[in-house]
Tab-separated table of C-alpha atoms in Angstrom:
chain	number	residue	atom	x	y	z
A	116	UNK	CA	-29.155	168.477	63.814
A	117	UNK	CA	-33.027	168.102	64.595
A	118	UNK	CA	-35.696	171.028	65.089
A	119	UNK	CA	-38.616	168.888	66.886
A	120	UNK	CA	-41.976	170.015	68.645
A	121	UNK	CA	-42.606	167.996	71.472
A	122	UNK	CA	-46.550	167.655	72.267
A	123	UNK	CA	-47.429	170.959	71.408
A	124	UNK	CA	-50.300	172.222	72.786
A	125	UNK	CA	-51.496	175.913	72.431
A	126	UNK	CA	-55.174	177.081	73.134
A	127	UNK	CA	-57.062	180.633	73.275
A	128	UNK	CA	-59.601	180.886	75.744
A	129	UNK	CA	-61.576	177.904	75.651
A	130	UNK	CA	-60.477	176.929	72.093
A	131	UNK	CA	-57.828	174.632	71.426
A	132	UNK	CA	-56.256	175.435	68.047
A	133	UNK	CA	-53.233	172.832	68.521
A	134	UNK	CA	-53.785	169.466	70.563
A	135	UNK	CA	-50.699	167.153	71.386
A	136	UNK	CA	-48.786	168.052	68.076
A	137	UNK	CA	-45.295	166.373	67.311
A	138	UNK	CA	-43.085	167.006	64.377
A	139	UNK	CA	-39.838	167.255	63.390
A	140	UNK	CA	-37.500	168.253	60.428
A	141	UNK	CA	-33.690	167.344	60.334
A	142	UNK	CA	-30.442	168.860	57.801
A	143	UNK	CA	-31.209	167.504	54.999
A	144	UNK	CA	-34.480	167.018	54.212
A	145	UNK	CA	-37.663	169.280	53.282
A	146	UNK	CA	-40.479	168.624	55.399
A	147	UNK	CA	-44.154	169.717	54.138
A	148	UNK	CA	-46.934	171.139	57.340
A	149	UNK	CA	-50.588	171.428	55.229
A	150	UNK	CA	-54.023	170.951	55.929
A	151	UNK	CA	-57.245	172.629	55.454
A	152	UNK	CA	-57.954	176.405	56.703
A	153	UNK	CA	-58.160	176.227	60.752
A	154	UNK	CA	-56.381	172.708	61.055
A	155	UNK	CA	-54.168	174.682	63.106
A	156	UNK	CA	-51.293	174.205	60.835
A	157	UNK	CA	-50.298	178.178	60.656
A	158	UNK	CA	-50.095	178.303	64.329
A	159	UNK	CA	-47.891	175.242	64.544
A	160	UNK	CA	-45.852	176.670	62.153
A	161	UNK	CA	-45.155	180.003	63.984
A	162	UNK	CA	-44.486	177.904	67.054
A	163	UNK	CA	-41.616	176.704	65.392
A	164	UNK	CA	-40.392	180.369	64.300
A	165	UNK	CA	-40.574	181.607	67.610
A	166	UNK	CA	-43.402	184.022	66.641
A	167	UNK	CA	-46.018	182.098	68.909
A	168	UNK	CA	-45.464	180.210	72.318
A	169	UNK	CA	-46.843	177.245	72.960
A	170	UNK	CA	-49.419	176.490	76.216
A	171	UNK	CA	-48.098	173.402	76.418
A	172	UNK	CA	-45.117	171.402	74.917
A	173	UNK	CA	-41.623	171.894	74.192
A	174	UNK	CA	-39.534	173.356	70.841
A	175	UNK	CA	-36.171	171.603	70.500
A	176	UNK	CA	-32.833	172.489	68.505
A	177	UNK	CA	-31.316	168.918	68.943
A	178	UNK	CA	-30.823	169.010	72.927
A	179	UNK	CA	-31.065	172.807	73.481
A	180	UNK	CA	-34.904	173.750	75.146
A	181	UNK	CA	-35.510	176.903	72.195
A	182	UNK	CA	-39.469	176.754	73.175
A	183	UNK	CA	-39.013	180.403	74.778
A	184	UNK	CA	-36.667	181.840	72.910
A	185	UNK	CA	-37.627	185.059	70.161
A	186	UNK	CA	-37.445	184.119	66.450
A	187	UNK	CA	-34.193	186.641	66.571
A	188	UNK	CA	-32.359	184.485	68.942
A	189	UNK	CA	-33.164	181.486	66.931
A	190	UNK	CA	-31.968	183.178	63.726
A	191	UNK	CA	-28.656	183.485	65.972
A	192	UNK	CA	-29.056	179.374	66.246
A	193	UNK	CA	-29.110	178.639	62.164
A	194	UNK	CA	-33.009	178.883	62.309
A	195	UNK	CA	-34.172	181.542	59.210
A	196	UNK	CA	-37.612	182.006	58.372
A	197	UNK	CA	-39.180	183.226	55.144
A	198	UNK	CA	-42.555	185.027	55.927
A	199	UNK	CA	-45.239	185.088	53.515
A	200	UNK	CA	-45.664	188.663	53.578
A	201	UNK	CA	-43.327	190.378	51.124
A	202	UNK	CA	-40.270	191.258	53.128
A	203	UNK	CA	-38.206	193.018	50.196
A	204	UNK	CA	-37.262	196.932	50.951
A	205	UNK	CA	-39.097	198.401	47.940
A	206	UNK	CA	-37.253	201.405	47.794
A	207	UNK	CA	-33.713	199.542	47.742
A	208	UNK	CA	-31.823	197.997	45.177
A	209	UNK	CA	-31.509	193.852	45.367
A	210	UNK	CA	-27.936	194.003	47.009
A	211	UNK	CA	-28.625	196.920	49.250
A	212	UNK	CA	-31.659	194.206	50.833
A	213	UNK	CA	-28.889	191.951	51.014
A	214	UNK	CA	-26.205	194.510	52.163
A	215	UNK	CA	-28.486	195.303	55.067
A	216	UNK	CA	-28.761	191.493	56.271
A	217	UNK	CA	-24.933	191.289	55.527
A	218	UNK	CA	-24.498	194.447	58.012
A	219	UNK	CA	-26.095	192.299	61.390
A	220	UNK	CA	-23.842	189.386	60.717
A	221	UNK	CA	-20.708	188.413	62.647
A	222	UNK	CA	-19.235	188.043	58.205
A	223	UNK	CA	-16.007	189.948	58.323
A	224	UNK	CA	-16.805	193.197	56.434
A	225	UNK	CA	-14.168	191.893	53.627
A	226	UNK	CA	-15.908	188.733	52.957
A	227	UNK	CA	-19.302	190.739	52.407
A	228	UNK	CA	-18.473	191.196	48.722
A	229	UNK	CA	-17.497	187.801	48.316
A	230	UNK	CA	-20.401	186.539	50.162
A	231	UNK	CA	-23.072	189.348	48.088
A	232	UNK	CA	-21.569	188.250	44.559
A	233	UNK	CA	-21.703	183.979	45.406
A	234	UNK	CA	-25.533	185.000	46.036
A	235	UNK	CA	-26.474	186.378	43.497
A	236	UNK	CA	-24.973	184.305	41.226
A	237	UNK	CA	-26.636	181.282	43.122
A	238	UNK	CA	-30.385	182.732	42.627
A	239	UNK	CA	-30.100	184.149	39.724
A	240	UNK	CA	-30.354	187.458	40.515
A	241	UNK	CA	-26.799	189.182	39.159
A	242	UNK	CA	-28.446	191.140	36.468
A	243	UNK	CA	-31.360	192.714	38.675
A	244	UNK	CA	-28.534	193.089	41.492
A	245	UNK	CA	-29.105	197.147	41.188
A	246	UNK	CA	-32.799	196.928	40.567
A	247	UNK	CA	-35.168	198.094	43.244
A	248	UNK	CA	-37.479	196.191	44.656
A	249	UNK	CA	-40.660	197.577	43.540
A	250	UNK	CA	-39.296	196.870	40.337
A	251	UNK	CA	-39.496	193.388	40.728
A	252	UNK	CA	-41.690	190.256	39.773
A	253	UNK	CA	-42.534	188.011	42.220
A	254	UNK	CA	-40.487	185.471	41.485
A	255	UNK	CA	-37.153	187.789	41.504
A	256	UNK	CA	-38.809	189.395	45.019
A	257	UNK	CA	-38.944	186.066	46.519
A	258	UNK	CA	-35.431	184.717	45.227
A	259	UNK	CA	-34.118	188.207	46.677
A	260	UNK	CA	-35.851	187.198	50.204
A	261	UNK	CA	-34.295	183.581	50.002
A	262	UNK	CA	-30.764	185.151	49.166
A	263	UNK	CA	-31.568	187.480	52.595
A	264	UNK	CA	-32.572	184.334	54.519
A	265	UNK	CA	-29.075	182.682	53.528
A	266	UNK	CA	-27.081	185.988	53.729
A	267	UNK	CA	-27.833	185.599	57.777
A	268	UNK	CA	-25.348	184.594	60.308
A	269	UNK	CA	-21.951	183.311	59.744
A	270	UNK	CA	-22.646	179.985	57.918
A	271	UNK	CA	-26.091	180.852	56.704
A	272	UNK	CA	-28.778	179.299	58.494
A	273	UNK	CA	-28.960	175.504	58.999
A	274	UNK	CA	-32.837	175.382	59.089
A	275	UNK	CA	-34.998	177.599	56.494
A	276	UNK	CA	-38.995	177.750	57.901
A	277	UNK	CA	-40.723	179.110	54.516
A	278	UNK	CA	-44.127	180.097	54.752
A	279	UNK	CA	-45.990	179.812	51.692
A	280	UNK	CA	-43.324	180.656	49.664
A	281	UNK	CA	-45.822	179.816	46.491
A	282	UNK	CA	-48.015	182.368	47.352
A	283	UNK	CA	-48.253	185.046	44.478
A	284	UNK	CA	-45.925	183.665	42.026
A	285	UNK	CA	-46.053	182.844	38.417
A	286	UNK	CA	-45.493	178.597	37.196
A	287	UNK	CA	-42.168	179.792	35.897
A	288	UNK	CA	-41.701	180.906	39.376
A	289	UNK	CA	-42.980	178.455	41.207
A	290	UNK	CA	-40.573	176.180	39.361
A	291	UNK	CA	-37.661	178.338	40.139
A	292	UNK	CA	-38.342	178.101	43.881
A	293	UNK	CA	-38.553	173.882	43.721
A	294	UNK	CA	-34.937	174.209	42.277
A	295	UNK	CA	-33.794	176.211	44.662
A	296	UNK	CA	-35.531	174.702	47.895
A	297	UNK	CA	-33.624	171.287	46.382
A	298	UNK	CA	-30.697	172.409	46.238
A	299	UNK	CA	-31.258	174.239	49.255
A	300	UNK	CA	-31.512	170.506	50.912
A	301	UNK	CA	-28.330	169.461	49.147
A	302	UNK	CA	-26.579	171.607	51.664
A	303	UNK	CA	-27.652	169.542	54.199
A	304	UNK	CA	-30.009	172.219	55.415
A	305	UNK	CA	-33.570	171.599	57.145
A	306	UNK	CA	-36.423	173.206	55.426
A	307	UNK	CA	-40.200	173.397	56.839
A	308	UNK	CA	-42.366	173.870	54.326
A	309	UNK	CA	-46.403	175.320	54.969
A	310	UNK	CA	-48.290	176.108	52.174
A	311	UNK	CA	-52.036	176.080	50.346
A	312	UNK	CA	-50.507	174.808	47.278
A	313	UNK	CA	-50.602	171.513	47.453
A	314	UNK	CA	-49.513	170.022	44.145
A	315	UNK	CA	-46.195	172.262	44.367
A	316	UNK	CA	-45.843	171.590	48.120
A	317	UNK	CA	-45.894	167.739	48.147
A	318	UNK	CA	-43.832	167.782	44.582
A	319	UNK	CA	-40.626	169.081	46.678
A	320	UNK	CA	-41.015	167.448	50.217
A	321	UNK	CA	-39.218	163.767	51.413
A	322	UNK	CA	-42.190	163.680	53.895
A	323	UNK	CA	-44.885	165.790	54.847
A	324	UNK	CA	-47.812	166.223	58.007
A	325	UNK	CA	-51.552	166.915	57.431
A	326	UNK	CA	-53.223	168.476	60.543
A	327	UNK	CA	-56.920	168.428	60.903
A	328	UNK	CA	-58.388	170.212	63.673
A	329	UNK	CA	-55.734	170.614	65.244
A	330	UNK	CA	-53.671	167.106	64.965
A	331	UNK	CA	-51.778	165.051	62.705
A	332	UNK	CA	-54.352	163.406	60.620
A	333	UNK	CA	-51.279	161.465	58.664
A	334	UNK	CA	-47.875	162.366	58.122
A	335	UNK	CA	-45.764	160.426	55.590
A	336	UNK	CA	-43.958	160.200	52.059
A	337	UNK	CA	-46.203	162.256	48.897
A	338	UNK	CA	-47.120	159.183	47.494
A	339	UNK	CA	-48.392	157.555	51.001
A	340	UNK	CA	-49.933	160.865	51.672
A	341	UNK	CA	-51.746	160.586	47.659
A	342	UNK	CA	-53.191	156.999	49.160
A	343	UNK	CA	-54.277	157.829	52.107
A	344	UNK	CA	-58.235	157.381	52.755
A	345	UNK	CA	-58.397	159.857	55.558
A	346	UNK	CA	-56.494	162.252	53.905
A	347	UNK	CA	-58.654	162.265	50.532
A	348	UNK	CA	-61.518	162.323	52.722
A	349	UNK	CA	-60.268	165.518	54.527
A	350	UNK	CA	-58.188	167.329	53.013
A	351	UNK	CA	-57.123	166.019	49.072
A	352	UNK	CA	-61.058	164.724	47.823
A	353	UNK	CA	-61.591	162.012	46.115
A	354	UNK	CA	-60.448	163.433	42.655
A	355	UNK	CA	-57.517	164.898	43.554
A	356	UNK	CA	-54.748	164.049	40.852
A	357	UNK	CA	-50.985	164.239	41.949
């Protein structure tokens, strides 16, 4: 299964933030969307969630036509998406934020146990599981927000859209998050990947696009992104080191 925008275009007023942009991310792999502030990247990116509508251009979920459908309705679909706002109920204890996302689900209300405990376990989180979330760092808040992301829908989502999901958090943290978006990918699910953090971004991703005002500058593998002329010029400088 393939998530892929089709010529994308989406303007306000007279300026054109996105021009002719085409991308796509299948099951399997983690896809990287970067680029200097106002390349247009963000908007792209909530294109794909559903939280912006394109002018122009199409969003596809393999055959199905998803480009007007509400991020909710793609959720339904197998698409999650991690904002990079903190999402974690502060006042609630790390299952209860999962319990809630357990509660919309078609899960059979005996398998929610089952389903809570095989969480927590995965990300690490069994011995803050009654912790609130104010109490947390902010690499347990944004493991708790993963675990939500994969507690959705019956299967747990098939695509994961993670918006800066470096944003905030501690090396030992940022680490953690790698691990867990690989073996996220070892699932066979899709991830889409926008971030500022480059070094962290490109570390984790089997390919990756640069945007530039507004298009693809390059899109490619880390290390044929690293080589790239146009994209040191733009974007990485001359002395970036991988």
């Amino acid at each position: 299964m393939r998530i892929v925008l089709e010529n994308i275009h989406k303007s306000y007023g007279k300026r054109v933030i996105v021009n002719r942009v085409n991308i796509s991310v299948a099951q399997g792999e983690v896809v990287g969307l970067l680029g200097p502030n106002g390349a247009g990247k963000t908007t792209t990116f909530y294109i794909a969630t559903g939280l912006e509508k394109p002018n122009q251009g199409k969003v596809w979920l393999d055959s199905m036509d998803i480009t007007g459908l509400p991020m909710h309705k793609r959720a339904r679909l197998g698409i999650g998406y991690l904002a990079q706002e903190a999402s974690v109920f502060r006042q609630l204890s790390v299952r209860d934020n999962i319990l809630l996302v357990l509660e919309q689900t078609n899960v059979p209300r005996w398998e929610w146990e089952i389903r809570m405990n095989n969480l927590l376990r995965e990300f690490r989180l069994d011995k803050v599981a009654n912790s609130k979330g104010i109490q947390l760092s902010g690499g347990e808040r944004r493991r708790t927000e993963l675990a939500r992301a994969l507690a959705a829908g019956q299967e747990g989502p098939k695509f994961l859209l993670l918006d800066e999901p470096f944003a905030g958090v501690d090396p030992i943290a940022v680490a953690e998050i790698q691990e867990i978006v690989a073996k996220l990918r070892d699932r066979n699910m899709g991830i889409l990947i926008t971030d500022h953090n480059v070094r962290e971004t490109l570390a984790i991703t089997d390919r990756a696009y640069i945007m530039r005002e507004g298009q693809i500058l390059a899109s490619g593998t880390s290390e044929e992104l690293y080589n790239n002329p146009l994209v040191r010029q733009y974007y990485l400088g001359d002395n970036f080191q991988a």
